[in-house]
Amino acid sequence: MPLPRALPSILSLDDFEDAARRRLPRPIFGYIAGAAETNLSRDDNRQAFSELGFVPRVLRQVSGRDQGVDLFGTRYATPFGIAPMGISALSAYRGDIVLARAARQAGIAAIMSATSLIRLEEVAEAAPGTWFQAYLPGDIERIDALVDRVAAAGFKQLVLTVDIPVSANRENNIRTGFSTPLKPSLRLAWDGLTHPRWTAGVFLRTLARHGMPHFENSFATRGAPIMSASVLRDFSARDHLNWEHVARIRARWQGQLIIKGIMHPADAALAREHGADGIIVSNHGGRQLDGAVSPLRVLPEVARASGGMVVMMDSGIRRGTDVLKALALGAHFVFVGRPFNYAAAVGADAGVAHAIGLLRDEIDRDMAMLGIVTPAEMGPGLLAARGQPGQALIPRENG
């Protein structure tokens, strides 16, 4: 089946970014691409991968390669999934459903975001097996009601993102004209006029078929519309949250509980003590604390402190080689964010499927050239720090 017109020239996940830049209005693209303050953490997410090189094995009979992995009792086709991304329905029509549906068809994991504009029940119906990511509301009653709603919708994995006690300083949003709530302006109108495919295919189509988008899943009840001043109030009051709230959710939630935003080994140990089934090592794609190191830099220590939990990672992954480096340092699975958002904006379901296929094919080739046939064989002995010839990152275990 031929690819849509925009996709044959896209050969890597990075290529989607330039294509999305042309298609999306500047404020929407800026919201996705930007990070906090100086973008130091976002840039370090990529830099950390470049500081590691491979030490491949040869003549290993790798014809039987299988990159599938088992996670929480489910077999996934690859060791990567789609990270949660807020307001995806502003970059692609019904974006949350597009992402979740493409992931399900490819046999990979996807996490929908609490700051989505489509009801979680609709996503669960369109793509059973999707995970749900929640930000904890500000009071116990709302927390309990949200947890119950997620369970009633049929989700089995609840991902608590815990690295937003306060809103980040995202100067990039202001510079590109994005605000929460969205504010009508001449600049926003001009961006819409100069991007007619987005205006007609996403914004006006959404208004005509579904009305003004609301934040649908921050609470058990419907949240504010994206142009309402009450949006800011809805996302406040998180600075008092603590591990007692996690314990309460663990007692109430019967599925897998995953804590996202872990960067310190001590917090990994606390997550285990409070009943988490897994953690996601993450600096929020560099969108929160500017100056936080890349998750890849702390991954080995966090994995050692995990005590048998499932360890996952996101932030900065763009290539199959990145996926395998993360697996070598202790991750069981990784998540990729921005590139899949761009892919949905560029090509809807076909765009996301193309992005998944590109990354999956890279991993297959990389595994063959590294001399491994399963992701479980990827260990630290196949890595070396660049600039230190012959010196493994830590003692080799793949000899």
Coordinates of N, CA, C and O in Angstrom, one line a residue, residues 247-305:
A247 N 0.5 5.9 48.4 CA 0.0 4.8 49.2 C -1.5 4.6 49.1 O -2.0 3.5 49.0
R248 N -2.2 5.8 49.2 CA -3.6 5.7 49.1 C -4.1 5.2 47.7 O -5.0 4.4 47.7
I249 N -3.5 5.7 46.7 CA -3.8 5.2 45.3 C -3.5 3.7 45.2 O -4.3 2.9 44.6
R250 N -2.4 3.3 45.7 CA -2.0 1.9 45.7 C -3.1 1.0 46.3 O -3.4 -0.1 45.8
A251 N -3.6 1.5 47.4 CA -4.6 0.7 48.1 C -6.0 0.6 47.3 O -6.7 -0.3 47.5
R252 N -6.2 1.6 46.5 CA -7.5 1.7 45.8 C -7.4 1.1 44.4 O -8.3 0.6 43.9
W253 N -6.2 1.2 43.7 CA -6.0 0.8 42.4 C -5.6 -0.6 42.3 O -4.6 -1.1 42.9
Q254 N -6.4 -1.4 41.5 CA -6.1 -2.9 41.4 C -5.2 -3.3 40.2 O -4.8 -4.4 40.2
G255 N -4.9 -2.3 39.3 CA -4.1 -2.7 38.2 C -2.6 -2.4 38.5 O -2.2 -2.2 39.7
Q256 N -1.8 -2.3 37.4 CA -0.4 -1.9 37.6 C -0.3 -0.4 37.9 O -0.9 0.4 37.2
L257 N 0.6 -0.1 38.9 CA 0.8 1.3 39.2 C 2.2 1.7 38.9 O 3.2 1.0 39.3
I258 N 2.4 2.7 38.1 CA 3.7 3.1 37.6 C 3.9 4.6 38.0 O 3.0 5.4 37.8
I259 N 5.1 4.9 38.5 CA 5.5 6.2 38.9 C 6.4 6.8 37.8 O 7.5 6.3 37.6
K260 N 6.0 7.9 37.2 CA 6.7 8.6 36.1 C 7.4 9.9 36.7 O 6.7 10.7 37.3
G261 N 8.6 10.1 36.3 CA 9.3 11.3 36.8 C 10.4 11.0 37.8 O 10.9 11.9 38.4
I262 N 10.7 9.7 38.0 CA 11.8 9.3 38.9 C 13.2 9.6 38.3 O 13.4 9.3 37.2
M263 N 14.0 10.3 39.1 CA 15.4 10.6 38.7 C 16.4 10.2 39.7 O 17.6 10.1 39.4
H264 N 16.0 10.0 41.0 CA 17.0 9.8 42.0 C 16.8 8.3 42.5 O 15.7 7.9 42.7
P265 N 17.9 7.6 42.8 CA 17.8 6.2 43.3 C 16.9 6.1 44.5 O 16.2 5.1 44.7
A266 N 17.0 7.1 45.4 CA 16.3 7.0 46.7 C 14.8 7.0 46.4 O 14.0 6.4 47.1
D267 N 14.4 7.8 45.4 CA 12.9 7.8 45.0 C 12.5 6.5 44.4 O 11.3 6.1 44.5
A268 N 13.4 5.9 43.6 CA 13.1 4.5 43.1 C 12.8 3.5 44.2 O 11.8 2.8 44.2
A269 N 13.6 3.6 45.3 CA 13.4 2.7 46.4 C 12.1 3.0 47.1 O 11.4 2.1 47.5
L270 N 11.8 4.3 47.2 CA 10.5 4.7 47.9 C 9.3 4.2 47.0 O 8.3 3.8 47.6
A271 N 9.4 4.3 45.7 CA 8.4 3.9 44.9 C 8.1 2.4 45.1 O 7.0 1.9 45.2
R272 N 9.2 1.6 45.2 CA 9.0 0.2 45.5 C 8.4 -0.1 46.8 O 7.5 -0.9 47.0
E273 N 8.8 0.7 47.9 CA 8.3 0.5 49.2 C 6.8 0.9 49.3 O 6.0 0.3 50.1
H274 N 6.3 1.8 48.4 CA 4.9 2.2 48.4 C 4.1 1.4 47.4 O 3.0 1.8 47.1
G275 N 4.6 0.3 46.9 CA 3.8 -0.7 46.1 C 3.8 -0.4 44.6 O 3.0 -1.1 43.9
A276 N 4.6 0.4 44.1 CA 4.6 0.6 42.6 C 5.1 -0.7 41.9 O 6.0 -1.4 42.4
D277 N 4.5 -0.9 40.8 CA 4.9 -2.1 40.0 C 6.0 -1.7 39.0 O 6.7 -2.6 38.5
G278 N 6.1 -0.4 38.7 CA 7.2 0.0 37.8 C 7.4 1.5 37.9 O 6.6 2.3 38.5
I279 N 8.5 2.0 37.3 CA 8.8 3.4 37.3 C 9.2 3.8 35.9 O 9.7 3.0 35.1
I280 N 9.1 5.1 35.6 CA 9.6 5.7 34.3 C 10.6 6.7 34.7 O 10.3 7.7 35.3
V281 N 11.9 6.5 34.4 CA 12.9 7.4 34.7 C 12.8 8.5 33.6 O 12.9 8.2 32.4
S282 N 12.6 9.8 34.1 CA 12.2 10.8 33.1 C 12.5 12.2 33.7 O 12.3 12.4 34.9
N283 N 12.9 13.1 32.8 CA 13.0 14.5 33.2 C 11.9 15.3 32.5 O 12.1 16.5 32.2
H284 N 10.9 14.6 32.0 CA 9.7 15.2 31.4 C 10.1 15.8 30.0 O 9.6 16.9 29.6
G285 N 11.1 15.2 29.4 CA 11.6 15.7 28.1 C 12.2 17.1 28.2 O 12.3 17.8 27.2
G286 N 12.7 17.4 29.4 CA 13.4 18.7 29.6 C 12.4 19.8 29.8 O 12.7 21.0 29.8
R287 N 11.1 19.5 30.1 CA 10.0 20.5 30.1 C 9.8 21.0 31.5 O 8.9 21.8 31.7
Q288 N 10.5 20.5 32.5 CA 10.2 20.9 33.9 C 11.4 21.6 34.5 O 11.5 22.8 34.4
L289 N 12.3 20.9 35.2 CA 13.4 21.6 35.9 C 14.6 21.7 34.9 O 15.2 20.7 34.5
D290 N 14.8 22.9 34.4 CA 15.9 23.1 33.5 C 17.2 23.0 34.2 O 17.4 23.6 35.3
G291 N 18.1 22.1 33.7 CA 19.4 21.8 34.4 C 19.3 20.4 35.0 O 20.4 19.9 35.5
A292 N 18.2 19.8 35.0 CA 18.1 18.4 35.4 C 18.9 17.5 34.4 O 18.8 17.8 33.2
V293 N 19.7 16.5 34.9 CA 20.5 15.7 33.9 C 19.6 14.8 33.1 O 18.4 14.6 33.4
S294 N 20.1 14.3 32.0 CA 19.4 13.3 31.2 C 19.1 12.1 32.1 O 19.9 11.6 32.9
P295 N 17.9 11.5 31.9 CA 17.6 10.2 32.6 C 18.6 9.1 32.3 O 18.9 8.3 33.1
L296 N 19.2 9.2 31.1 CA 20.2 8.1 30.7 C 21.4 8.2 31.7 O 22.0 7.1 32.0
R297 N 21.8 9.3 32.2 CA 22.9 9.4 33.1 C 22.7 8.8 34.4 O 23.6 8.3 35.1
V298 N 21.4 8.8 34.9 CA 21.2 8.2 36.2 C 20.5 6.9 36.1 O 20.3 6.2 37.2
L299 N 20.2 6.4 34.9 CA 19.5 5.1 34.8 C 20.2 4.0 35.5 O 19.5 3.2 36.2
P300 N 21.5 3.8 35.3 CA 22.1 2.6 36.0 C 21.9 2.6 37.5 O 21.5 1.5 38.1
E301 N 22.1 3.7 38.2 CA 21.9 3.7 39.6 C 20.4 3.6 40.0 O 20.1 2.9 41.0
V302 N 19.5 4.2 39.2 CA 18.1 4.0 39.5 C 17.7 2.6 39.3 O 16.9 2.0 40.2
A303 N 18.2 1.9 38.3 CA 17.8 0.5 38.0 C 18.3 -0.3 39.2 O 17.6 -1.3 39.6
R304 N 19.5 -0.1 39.7 CA 20.0 -0.9 40.8 C 19.2 -0.7 42.1 O 19.1 -1.6 42.9
A305 N 18.6 0.5 42.2 CA 17.8 0.7 43.4 C 16.3 0.3 43.3 O 15.5 0.4 44.2

